[in-house]
mmCIF file of C-alpha atoms in Angstrom:
data_model
loop_
_atom_site.group_PDB
_atom_site.id
_atom_site.type_symbol
_atom_site.label_atom_id
_atom_site.label_comp_id
_atom_site.label_asym_id
_atom_site.label_seq_id
_atom_site.Cartn_x
_atom_site.Cartn_y
_atom_site.Cartn_z
ATOM 1 C CA MET A 1 -18.331 15.035 2.169
ATOM 2 C CA SER A 2 -20.325 12.836 -0.193
ATOM 3 C CA SER A 3 -20.538 9.186 0.803
ATOM 4 C CA THR A 4 -22.314 7.518 -2.139
ATOM 5 C CA PRO A 5 -20.673 6.630 -5.475
ATOM 6 C CA SER A 6 -22.955 8.887 -7.501
ATOM 7 C CA GLN A 7 -22.520 11.888 -5.217
ATOM 8 C CA MET A 8 -18.778 11.290 -5.039
ATOM 9 C CA MET A 9 -18.482 11.196 -8.829
ATOM 10 C CA ASN A 10 -20.564 14.351 -9.180
ATOM 11 C CA ALA A 11 -18.360 16.129 -6.651
ATOM 12 C CA LEU A 12 -15.234 14.932 -8.448
ATOM 13 C CA MET A 13 -16.472 16.039 -11.858
ATOM 14 C CA ALA A 14 -17.478 19.402 -10.444
ATOM 15 C CA LYS A 15 -14.027 19.832 -8.911
ATOM 16 C CA ASP A 16 -12.208 18.942 -12.154
ATOM 17 C CA SER A 17 -14.158 19.662 -15.331
ATOM 18 C CA THR A 18 -11.566 17.850 -17.508
ATOM 19 C CA LEU A 19 -12.585 14.428 -16.176
ATOM 20 C CA HIS A 20 -14.975 12.163 -18.068
ATOM 21 C CA TYR A 21 -17.189 9.410 -16.729
ATOM 22 C CA TYR A 22 -17.081 5.939 -18.227
ATOM 23 C CA GLN A 23 -19.090 2.836 -17.461
ATOM 24 C CA GLY A 24 -17.175 0.923 -14.812
ATOM 25 C CA LEU A 25 -15.935 3.865 -12.771
ATOM 26 C CA HIS A 26 -19.034 3.567 -10.618
ATOM 27 C CA ASP A 27 -17.976 0.015 -9.627
ATOM 28 C CA VAL A 28 -14.542 1.235 -8.536
ATOM 29 C CA PHE A 29 -15.989 4.027 -6.414
ATOM 30 C CA SER A 30 -18.484 1.613 -4.847
ATOM 31 C CA VAL A 31 -15.609 -0.436 -3.438
ATOM 32 C CA PHE A 32 -14.078 2.668 -1.875
ATOM 33 C CA VAL A 33 -17.420 3.555 -0.305
ATOM 34 C CA LEU A 34 -17.834 0.053 1.137
ATOM 35 C CA VAL A 35 -14.293 -0.211 2.512
ATOM 36 C CA LEU A 36 -13.830 3.385 3.696
ATOM 37 C CA THR A 37 -17.387 3.967 4.852
ATOM 38 C CA GLU A 38 -16.269 5.365 8.237
ATOM 39 C CA ASP A 39 -14.054 8.067 6.726
ATOM 40 C CA PRO A 40 -15.817 9.891 3.847
ATOM 41 C CA ASP A 41 -12.990 12.424 3.461
ATOM 42 C CA LEU A 42 -10.397 9.700 2.996
ATOM 43 C CA CYS A 43 -12.756 7.876 0.630
ATOM 44 C CA PHE A 44 -13.056 10.925 -1.603
ATOM 45 C CA ALA A 45 -9.293 11.575 -1.515
ATOM 46 C CA VAL A 46 -8.505 7.997 -2.582
ATOM 47 C CA ALA A 47 -11.142 8.047 -5.319
ATOM 48 C CA GLU A 48 -9.811 11.358 -6.630
ATOM 49 C CA ARG A 49 -6.230 10.117 -6.904
ATOM 50 C CA VAL A 50 -7.323 6.894 -8.569
ATOM 51 C CA ALA A 51 -9.425 8.766 -11.118
ATOM 52 C CA LEU A 52 -6.670 11.286 -11.867
ATOM 53 C CA PHE A 53 -3.681 8.973 -11.965
ATOM 54 C CA PHE A 54 -4.501 5.267 -12.256
ATOM 55 C CA MET A 55 -7.526 5.794 -14.510
ATOM 56 C CA GLY A 56 -6.107 8.858 -16.248
ATOM 57 C CA ASP A 57 -6.060 7.197 -19.677
ATOM 58 C CA PHE A 58 -9.814 6.634 -19.370
ATOM 59 C CA THR A 59 -11.054 9.655 -17.406
ATOM 60 C CA ARG A 60 -9.009 12.357 -19.121
ATOM 61 C CA ARG A 61 -10.200 11.414 -22.615
ATOM 62 C CA SER A 62 -13.647 11.419 -24.130
ATOM 63 C CA ASP A 63 -13.043 8.020 -25.771
ATOM 64 C CA PHE A 64 -11.009 4.843 -25.364
ATOM 65 C CA SER A 65 -8.452 5.771 -28.012
ATOM 66 C CA VAL A 66 -5.603 4.844 -25.666
ATOM 67 C CA LEU A 67 -7.302 1.904 -23.957
ATOM 68 C CA ILE A 68 -7.698 -0.145 -27.153
ATOM 69 C CA PRO A 69 -3.948 -0.094 -28.028
ATOM 70 C CA LEU A 70 -3.169 -0.903 -24.413
ATOM 71 C CA LEU A 71 -5.472 -3.933 -24.500
ATOM 72 C CA ASP A 72 -3.702 -5.104 -27.666
ATOM 73 C CA LEU A 73 -0.636 -5.692 -25.479
ATOM 74 C CA LEU A 74 -2.358 -8.561 -23.651
ATOM 75 C CA ILE A 75 -1.828 -11.391 -26.142
ATOM 76 C CA PRO A 76 1.821 -10.461 -26.914
ATOM 77 C CA LEU A 77 2.425 -10.364 -23.157
ATOM 78 C CA ILE A 78 0.930 -13.847 -22.798
ATOM 79 C CA GLU A 79 2.985 -15.131 -25.736
ATOM 80 C CA ALA A 80 6.168 -13.856 -24.096
ATOM 81 C CA PHE A 81 5.596 -16.248 -21.181
ATOM 82 C CA ASP A 82 3.590 -19.079 -22.780
ATOM 83 C CA ALA A 83 3.565 -19.403 -26.552
ATOM 84 C CA ASP A 84 0.975 -22.219 -26.513
ATOM 85 C CA VAL A 85 -1.680 -20.142 -24.752
ATOM 86 C CA GLY A 86 -0.964 -17.169 -26.997
ATOM 87 C CA SER A 87 -1.287 -19.318 -30.127
ATOM 88 C CA CYS A 88 -4.580 -20.735 -28.840
ATOM 89 C CA LEU A 89 -6.025 -17.255 -28.319
ATOM 90 C CA ARG A 90 -4.903 -16.093 -31.757
ATOM 91 C CA ALA A 91 -6.173 -19.256 -33.464
ATOM 92 C CA CYS A 92 -9.722 -18.735 -32.217
ATOM 93 C CA GLY A 93 -9.652 -15.066 -33.220
ATOM 94 C CA LEU A 94 -10.102 -13.815 -29.674
ATOM 95 C CA HIS A 95 -9.502 -10.140 -29.049
ATOM 96 C CA ALA A 96 -8.413 -8.642 -25.766
ATOM 97 C CA TYR A 97 -11.835 -6.968 -25.427
ATOM 98 C CA VAL A 98 -12.747 -9.886 -23.179
ATOM 99 C CA CYS A 99 -10.662 -8.362 -20.385
ATOM 100 C CA LEU A 100 -11.887 -4.778 -20.904
ATOM 101 C CA PRO A 101 -14.151 -4.780 -17.805
ATOM 102 C CA TRP A 102 -11.311 -6.286 -15.779
ATOM 103 C CA VAL A 103 -9.004 -3.394 -16.624
ATOM 104 C CA ILE A 104 -11.341 -0.399 -16.443
ATOM 105 C CA ALA A 105 -13.244 -1.577 -13.342
ATOM 106 C CA TRP A 106 -10.378 -3.302 -11.506
ATOM 107 C CA TRP A 107 -12.342 -6.575 -11.341
ATOM 108 C CA ALA A 108 -15.084 -4.904 -9.253
ATOM 109 C CA HIS A 109 -17.655 -5.596 -11.977
ATOM 110 C CA ASP A 110 -16.894 -9.315 -12.352
ATOM 111 C CA CYS A 111 -15.991 -10.408 -8.813
ATOM 112 C CA HIS A 112 -18.539 -10.685 -6.040
ATOM 113 C CA ASP A 113 -16.229 -11.265 -3.073
ATOM 114 C CA LEU A 114 -15.480 -7.934 -1.394
ATOM 115 C CA ALA A 115 -12.455 -9.310 0.481
ATOM 116 C CA MET A 116 -10.874 -10.524 -2.757
ATOM 117 C CA ILE A 117 -11.664 -7.249 -4.522
ATOM 118 C CA ALA A 118 -10.114 -5.275 -1.656
ATOM 119 C CA ARG A 119 -6.990 -7.433 -1.891
ATOM 120 C CA LEU A 120 -6.742 -6.735 -5.635
ATOM 121 C CA PHE A 121 -7.251 -3.014 -5.020
ATOM 122 C CA ASP A 122 -4.336 -3.055 -2.570
ATOM 123 C CA ALA A 123 -2.164 -4.530 -5.309
ATOM 124 C CA PHE A 124 -3.363 -2.049 -7.929
ATOM 125 C CA LEU A 125 -2.743 0.941 -5.655
ATOM 126 C CA SER A 126 0.866 -0.129 -5.063
ATOM 127 C CA ALA A 127 1.725 -0.989 -8.680
ATOM 128 C CA PRO A 128 1.930 0.857 -12.021
ATOM 129 C CA PRO A 129 -1.405 1.753 -13.654
ATOM 130 C CA LEU A 130 -0.897 -0.945 -16.324
ATOM 131 C CA PHE A 131 -0.723 -3.691 -13.693
ATOM 132 C CA PRO A 132 -4.351 -4.794 -14.360
ATOM 133 C CA ILE A 133 -3.234 -5.909 -17.837
ATOM 134 C CA TYR A 134 -0.485 -8.019 -16.271
ATOM 135 C CA LEU A 135 -3.003 -9.460 -13.831
ATOM 136 C CA ALA A 136 -5.329 -10.328 -16.713
ATOM 137 C CA ALA A 137 -2.489 -12.174 -18.443
ATOM 138 C CA ALA A 138 -1.590 -13.985 -15.220
ATOM 139 C CA LEU A 139 -5.229 -14.989 -14.696
ATOM 140 C CA ILE A 140 -5.455 -16.465 -18.191
ATOM 141 C CA LEU A 141 -2.165 -18.327 -17.738
ATOM 142 C CA GLU A 142 -3.381 -19.652 -14.386
ATOM 143 C CA GLY A 143 -6.363 -21.221 -16.173
ATOM 144 C CA LYS A 144 -4.250 -22.827 -18.904
ATOM 145 C CA SER A 145 -5.121 -26.417 -17.979
ATOM 146 C CA ASP A 146 -8.860 -25.699 -17.995
ATOM 147 C CA LEU A 147 -8.512 -23.794 -21.266
ATOM 148 C CA PHE A 148 -6.900 -26.728 -23.055
ATOM 149 C CA ALA A 149 -9.447 -29.091 -21.502
ATOM 150 C CA LEU A 150 -12.318 -27.413 -23.386
ATOM 151 C CA GLU A 151 -14.077 -29.690 -25.859
ATOM 152 C CA SER A 152 -14.221 -26.907 -28.422
ATOM 153 C CA ARG A 153 -11.745 -24.065 -28.595
ATOM 154 C CA ASP A 154 -13.624 -21.837 -30.973
ATOM 155 C CA PHE A 155 -14.255 -18.146 -30.367
ATOM 156 C CA SER A 156 -17.519 -18.483 -28.437
ATOM 157 C CA ALA A 157 -16.274 -21.267 -26.145
ATOM 158 C CA VAL A 158 -12.991 -19.543 -25.299
ATOM 159 C CA HIS A 159 -14.705 -16.179 -24.806
ATOM 160 C CA ARG A 160 -17.280 -17.733 -22.489
ATOM 161 C CA PHE A 161 -14.572 -19.512 -20.518
ATOM 162 C CA LEU A 162 -12.399 -16.423 -20.050
ATOM 163 C CA SER A 163 -15.299 -14.140 -19.140
ATOM 164 C CA ARG A 164 -16.159 -16.458 -16.244
ATOM 165 C CA LEU A 165 -12.626 -16.748 -14.879
ATOM 166 C CA PRO A 166 -12.777 -13.848 -12.362
ATOM 167 C CA SER A 167 -15.993 -15.134 -10.767
ATOM 168 C CA GLN A 168 -14.701 -18.640 -10.120
ATOM 169 C CA PRO A 169 -14.841 -19.757 -6.476
ATOM 170 C CA ASP A 170 -11.590 -20.415 -4.626
ATOM 171 C CA LEU A 171 -9.554 -18.395 -7.075
ATOM 172 C CA PRO A 172 -5.838 -18.506 -6.059
ATOM 173 C CA VAL A 173 -5.529 -14.746 -5.774
ATOM 174 C CA GLU A 174 -2.093 -14.691 -4.135
ATOM 175 C CA ALA A 175 -0.619 -17.055 -6.719
ATOM 176 C CA ILE A 176 -2.046 -14.968 -9.553
ATOM 177 C CA LEU A 177 -0.714 -11.761 -8.006
ATOM 178 C CA ALA A 178 2.727 -13.331 -7.570
ATOM 179 C CA ARG A 179 2.732 -14.442 -11.223
ATOM 180 C CA ALA A 180 1.638 -11.002 -12.393
ATOM 181 C CA HIS A 181 4.321 -9.339 -10.284
ATOM 182 C CA GLY A 182 6.958 -11.604 -11.808
ATOM 183 C CA MET A 183 5.742 -10.739 -15.299
ATOM 184 C CA LEU A 184 5.875 -7.047 -14.403
ATOM 185 C CA GLN A 185 9.476 -7.340 -13.210
ATOM 186 C CA ALA A 186 10.577 -9.315 -16.260
ATOM 187 C CA PHE A 187 8.678 -7.196 -18.812
ATOM 188 C CA PRO A 188 8.166 -3.619 -17.479
ATOM 189 C CA PRO A 189 5.436 -1.454 -19.052
ATOM 190 C CA ALA A 190 7.834 0.833 -20.912
ATOM 191 C CA LYS A 191 9.623 -2.127 -22.481
ATOM 192 C CA LEU A 192 6.318 -3.795 -23.321
ATOM 193 C CA VAL A 193 4.980 -0.682 -25.054
ATOM 194 C CA GLN A 194 8.161 -0.061 -27.027
ATOM 195 C CA SER A 195 8.515 -3.670 -28.198
ATOM 196 C CA GLN A 196 4.883 -4.725 -28.700
ATOM 197 C CA GLY A 197 2.880 -1.510 -28.877
ATOM 198 C CA SER A 198 1.369 -0.047 -32.016
ATOM 199 C CA PRO A 199 3.061 2.943 -33.709
ATOM 200 C CA PHE A 200 0.275 5.170 -32.373
ATOM 201 C CA LEU A 201 0.865 3.967 -28.810
ATOM 202 C CA ARG A 202 4.638 4.322 -29.092
ATOM 203 C CA GLU A 203 4.228 7.879 -30.345
ATOM 204 C CA LEU A 204 1.967 8.712 -27.407
ATOM 205 C CA ALA A 205 4.494 7.151 -25.047
ATOM 206 C CA ARG A 206 7.316 9.278 -26.454
ATOM 207 C CA SER A 207 5.232 12.408 -25.904
ATOM 208 C CA ARG A 208 4.387 11.226 -22.358
ATOM 209 C CA GLU A 209 0.648 11.207 -23.072
ATOM 210 C CA VAL A 210 0.132 7.685 -21.694
ATOM 211 C CA HIS A 211 -0.701 8.052 -18.011
ATOM 212 C CA GLY A 212 -0.154 4.348 -17.482
ATOM 213 C CA LEU A 213 3.588 4.832 -18.000
ATOM 214 C CA ASN A 214 3.963 7.720 -15.537
ATOM 215 C CA PHE A 215 4.949 5.877 -12.393
ATOM 216 C CA PRO A 216 5.408 6.495 -9.534
ATOM 217 C CA PRO A 217 3.252 9.557 -8.875
ATOM 218 C CA PRO A 218 4.801 12.467 -6.966
ATOM 219 C CA TRP A 219 2.838 11.689 -3.793
ATOM 220 C CA TYR A 220 4.224 8.163 -3.480
ATOM 221 C CA GLN A 221 6.626 7.309 -0.661
ATOM 222 C CA ARG A 222 9.831 5.455 -1.477
ATOM 223 C CA GLU A 223 9.154 2.946 1.286
ATOM 224 C CA ALA A 224 5.837 2.295 2.973
ATOM 225 C CA LEU A 225 6.088 2.749 6.718
ATOM 226 C CA PRO A 226 4.503 0.141 8.998
ATOM 227 C CA ASP A 227 0.988 0.890 10.178
ATOM 228 C CA TRP A 228 2.012 1.276 13.816
ATOM 229 C CA ILE A 229 4.584 3.963 12.925
ATOM 230 C CA LEU A 230 2.021 5.897 10.879
ATOM 231 C CA LEU A 231 -0.450 5.624 13.763
ATOM 232 C CA GLU A 232 2.187 6.795 16.229
ATOM 233 C CA ASN A 233 3.049 9.798 14.060
ATOM 234 C CA ARG A 234 -0.613 10.660 13.812
ATOM 235 C CA ARG A 235 -1.009 10.463 17.576
ATOM 236 C CA ARG A 236 1.968 12.748 18.034
ATOM 237 C CA ARG A 237 0.432 15.281 15.682
ATOM 238 C CA ASP A 238 -2.862 15.063 17.551
ATOM 239 C CA LYS A 239 -0.984 15.317 20.906
ATOM 240 C CA ARG A 240 -2.476 12.089 22.114
ATOM 241 C CA VAL A 241 -0.898 9.536 24.433
ATOM 242 C CA VAL A 242 1.706 7.464 22.596
ATOM 243 C CA ARG A 243 1.971 3.929 23.897
ATOM 244 C CA SER A 244 4.713 1.446 23.161
ATOM 245 C CA LYS A 245 4.343 -1.161 20.441
ATOM 246 C CA HIS A 246 4.121 -3.909 23.075
ATOM 247 C CA THR A 247 1.339 -2.090 24.893
ATOM 248 C CA ARG A 248 -0.574 -1.517 21.662
ATOM 249 C CA GLU A 249 -0.283 -5.190 20.763
ATOM 250 C CA ARG A 250 -1.592 -6.246 24.177
ATOM 251 C CA ARG A 251 -4.489 -3.816 23.834
ATOM 252 C CA ARG A 252 -5.252 -5.120 20.361
ATOM 253 C CA GLN A 253 -5.316 -8.717 21.589
ATOM 254 C CA ALA A 254 -7.534 -7.696 24.491
ATOM 255 C CA HIS A 255 -9.893 -5.884 22.120
ATOM 256 C CA LEU A 256 -10.153 -8.962 19.893
ATOM 257 C CA ALA A 257 -10.899 -11.089 22.946
ATOM 258 C CA GLY A 258 -13.563 -8.661 24.147
ATOM 259 C CA VAL A 259 -11.685 -7.759 27.317
ATOM 260 C CA SER A 260 -11.294 -4.156 28.409
ATOM 261 C CA MET A 261 -7.827 -3.395 29.739
ATOM 262 C CA PRO A 262 -7.643 -1.011 32.720
ATOM 263 C CA ALA A 263 -5.583 2.095 32.381
ATOM 264 C CA PRO A 264 -2.015 1.651 33.665
ATOM 265 C CA PRO A 265 -1.458 3.132 37.144
ATOM 266 C CA ALA A 266 0.337 6.438 37.293
ATOM 267 C CA LYS A 267 3.966 6.169 38.363
ATOM 268 C CA SER A 268 4.608 7.825 41.713
ATOM 269 C CA PRO A 269 7.949 9.549 42.329
ATOM 270 C CA PRO A 270 10.420 7.759 44.606
ATOM 271 C CA GLU A 271 9.977 8.460 48.304
ATOM 272 C CA GLY A 272 13.646 9.236 48.981
ATOM 273 C CA PRO A 273 16.985 9.613 47.208
ATOM 274 C CA ARG A 274 18.339 6.442 45.628
ATOM 275 C CA THR A 275 22.002 7.179 44.814
ATOM 276 C CA PHE A 276 24.876 8.718 46.768
ATOM 277 C CA GLY A 277 24.647 11.871 44.653
ATOM 278 C CA ASP A 278 20.947 12.178 45.424
ATOM 279 C CA ARG A 279 21.651 11.831 49.169
ATOM 280 C CA PHE A 280 24.492 14.347 49.078
ATOM 281 C CA TRP A 281 22.512 17.024 47.267
ATOM 282 C CA THR A 282 19.643 16.400 49.621
ATOM 283 C CA TYR A 283 21.931 17.283 52.520
ATOM 284 C CA VAL A 284 23.363 20.409 50.890
ATOM 285 C CA SER A 285 20.074 21.657 49.497
ATOM 286 C CA PRO A 286 18.875 25.070 50.637
ATOM 287 C CA SER A 287 16.172 23.459 52.748
ATOM 288 C CA ALA A 288 18.733 21.457 54.789
ATOM 289 C CA SER A 289 20.056 22.765 58.141
ATOM 290 C CA PHE A 290 23.463 24.402 58.547
ATOM 291 C CA ALA A 291 24.781 21.464 60.584
ATOM 292 C CA SER A 292 23.728 18.948 57.948
ATOM 293 C CA THR A 293 25.489 20.979 55.294
ATOM 294 C CA LEU A 294 28.739 21.074 57.321
ATOM 295 C CA VAL A 295 28.599 17.321 57.904
ATOM 296 C CA ALA A 296 28.043 16.620 54.211
ATOM 297 C CA CYS A 297 30.900 18.913 53.140
ATOM 298 C CA ALA A 298 33.251 17.378 55.729
ATOM 299 C CA ALA A 299 32.384 13.894 54.500
ATOM 300 C CA LEU A 300 33.064 14.895 50.915
ATOM 301 C CA VAL A 301 36.439 16.469 51.806
ATOM 302 C CA GLY A 302 37.383 13.341 53.766
ATOM 303 C CA CYS A 303 36.549 11.069 50.832
ATOM 304 C CA MET A 304 38.594 13.206 48.468
ATOM 305 C CA ALA A 305 41.573 13.142 50.882
ATOM 306 C CA VAL A 306 41.445 9.351 51.137
ATOM 307 C CA ILE A 307 41.325 8.979 47.346
ATOM 308 C CA LEU A 308 44.291 11.353 46.960
ATOM 309 C CA LYS A 309 46.320 9.479 49.600
ATOM 310 C CA LEU A 310 45.666 6.136 47.948
ATOM 311 C CA SER A 311 46.705 7.496 44.554
ATOM 312 C CA GLU A 312 50.116 8.597 45.968
ATOM 313 C CA ARG A 313 50.987 5.159 47.349
ATOM 314 C CA LYS A 314 53.447 3.130 45.311
ATOM 315 C CA PRO A 315 52.658 -0.409 44.250
ATOM 316 C CA THR A 316 54.128 -3.185 46.434
ATOM 317 C CA GLY A 317 57.534 -4.445 45.226
ATOM 318 C CA SER A 318 58.378 -1.320 43.187
ATOM 319 C CA THR A 319 61.954 0.129 43.316
ATOM 320 C CA SER A 320 62.760 3.787 43.930
#
């Protein structure tokens, strides 16, 4: 399987002739290649699903006729949670084009920290396709204090400030993701499109031609299973040894410490019978002698007679 972004895109376009390339898709595929470099098949499968579903509004059309109305939802979304920031953006005449590379490239074009980009990709893969717009709004709201601290809030100054937001060092990624998730819960994509979208976008939404509103995809699970359960299921399918969770955790800690754990010793069967039943059936087994069998049967009959005699005795102090 192809392992470079260009080869992967060529293979994807050859597999599905309805897909279109756009500038920025190469950045997304590069992240998959860097993170999933040891599993090219998985890398291609993830890239294919992202291109078909999450980027469907961009890859399934020859233009950005749907992207532009979707970007127009950014400022109304900001105004719904902070009217002052929304008024500032409208006063300087700023258009949502400033966040276009954020949305179509999932921040891979503007950020230079692979760990942060991978964290954002995890969030995008588990959220609706329009979540990058919510994240863009949350990022702008997170920089509110710096925005209002600008000496000049004209178009060029605000545009320059916002375009540099994703590349800032020590960006509070988790706080921004939490804010974006809260905005998503309070203002879902369908509600946002119906209340703030253009007539063209609302008409496309009614005809289900906006891929960003089709969530979740059919291959999603209702609940994500823990990694150790998925690994255990995979080992069962591969008929490999399945170790307990405690054993796996000890092996993981040993691996991190650079210590090799020896294989556990094989359990030997017990040398002799442990319970009364085991001893009895040992005596009456076909390999036992005839005398041993008679002794065992006599002992069993004697025990049963004693139990029967005790059960017939009346309790002390009882009247007839």
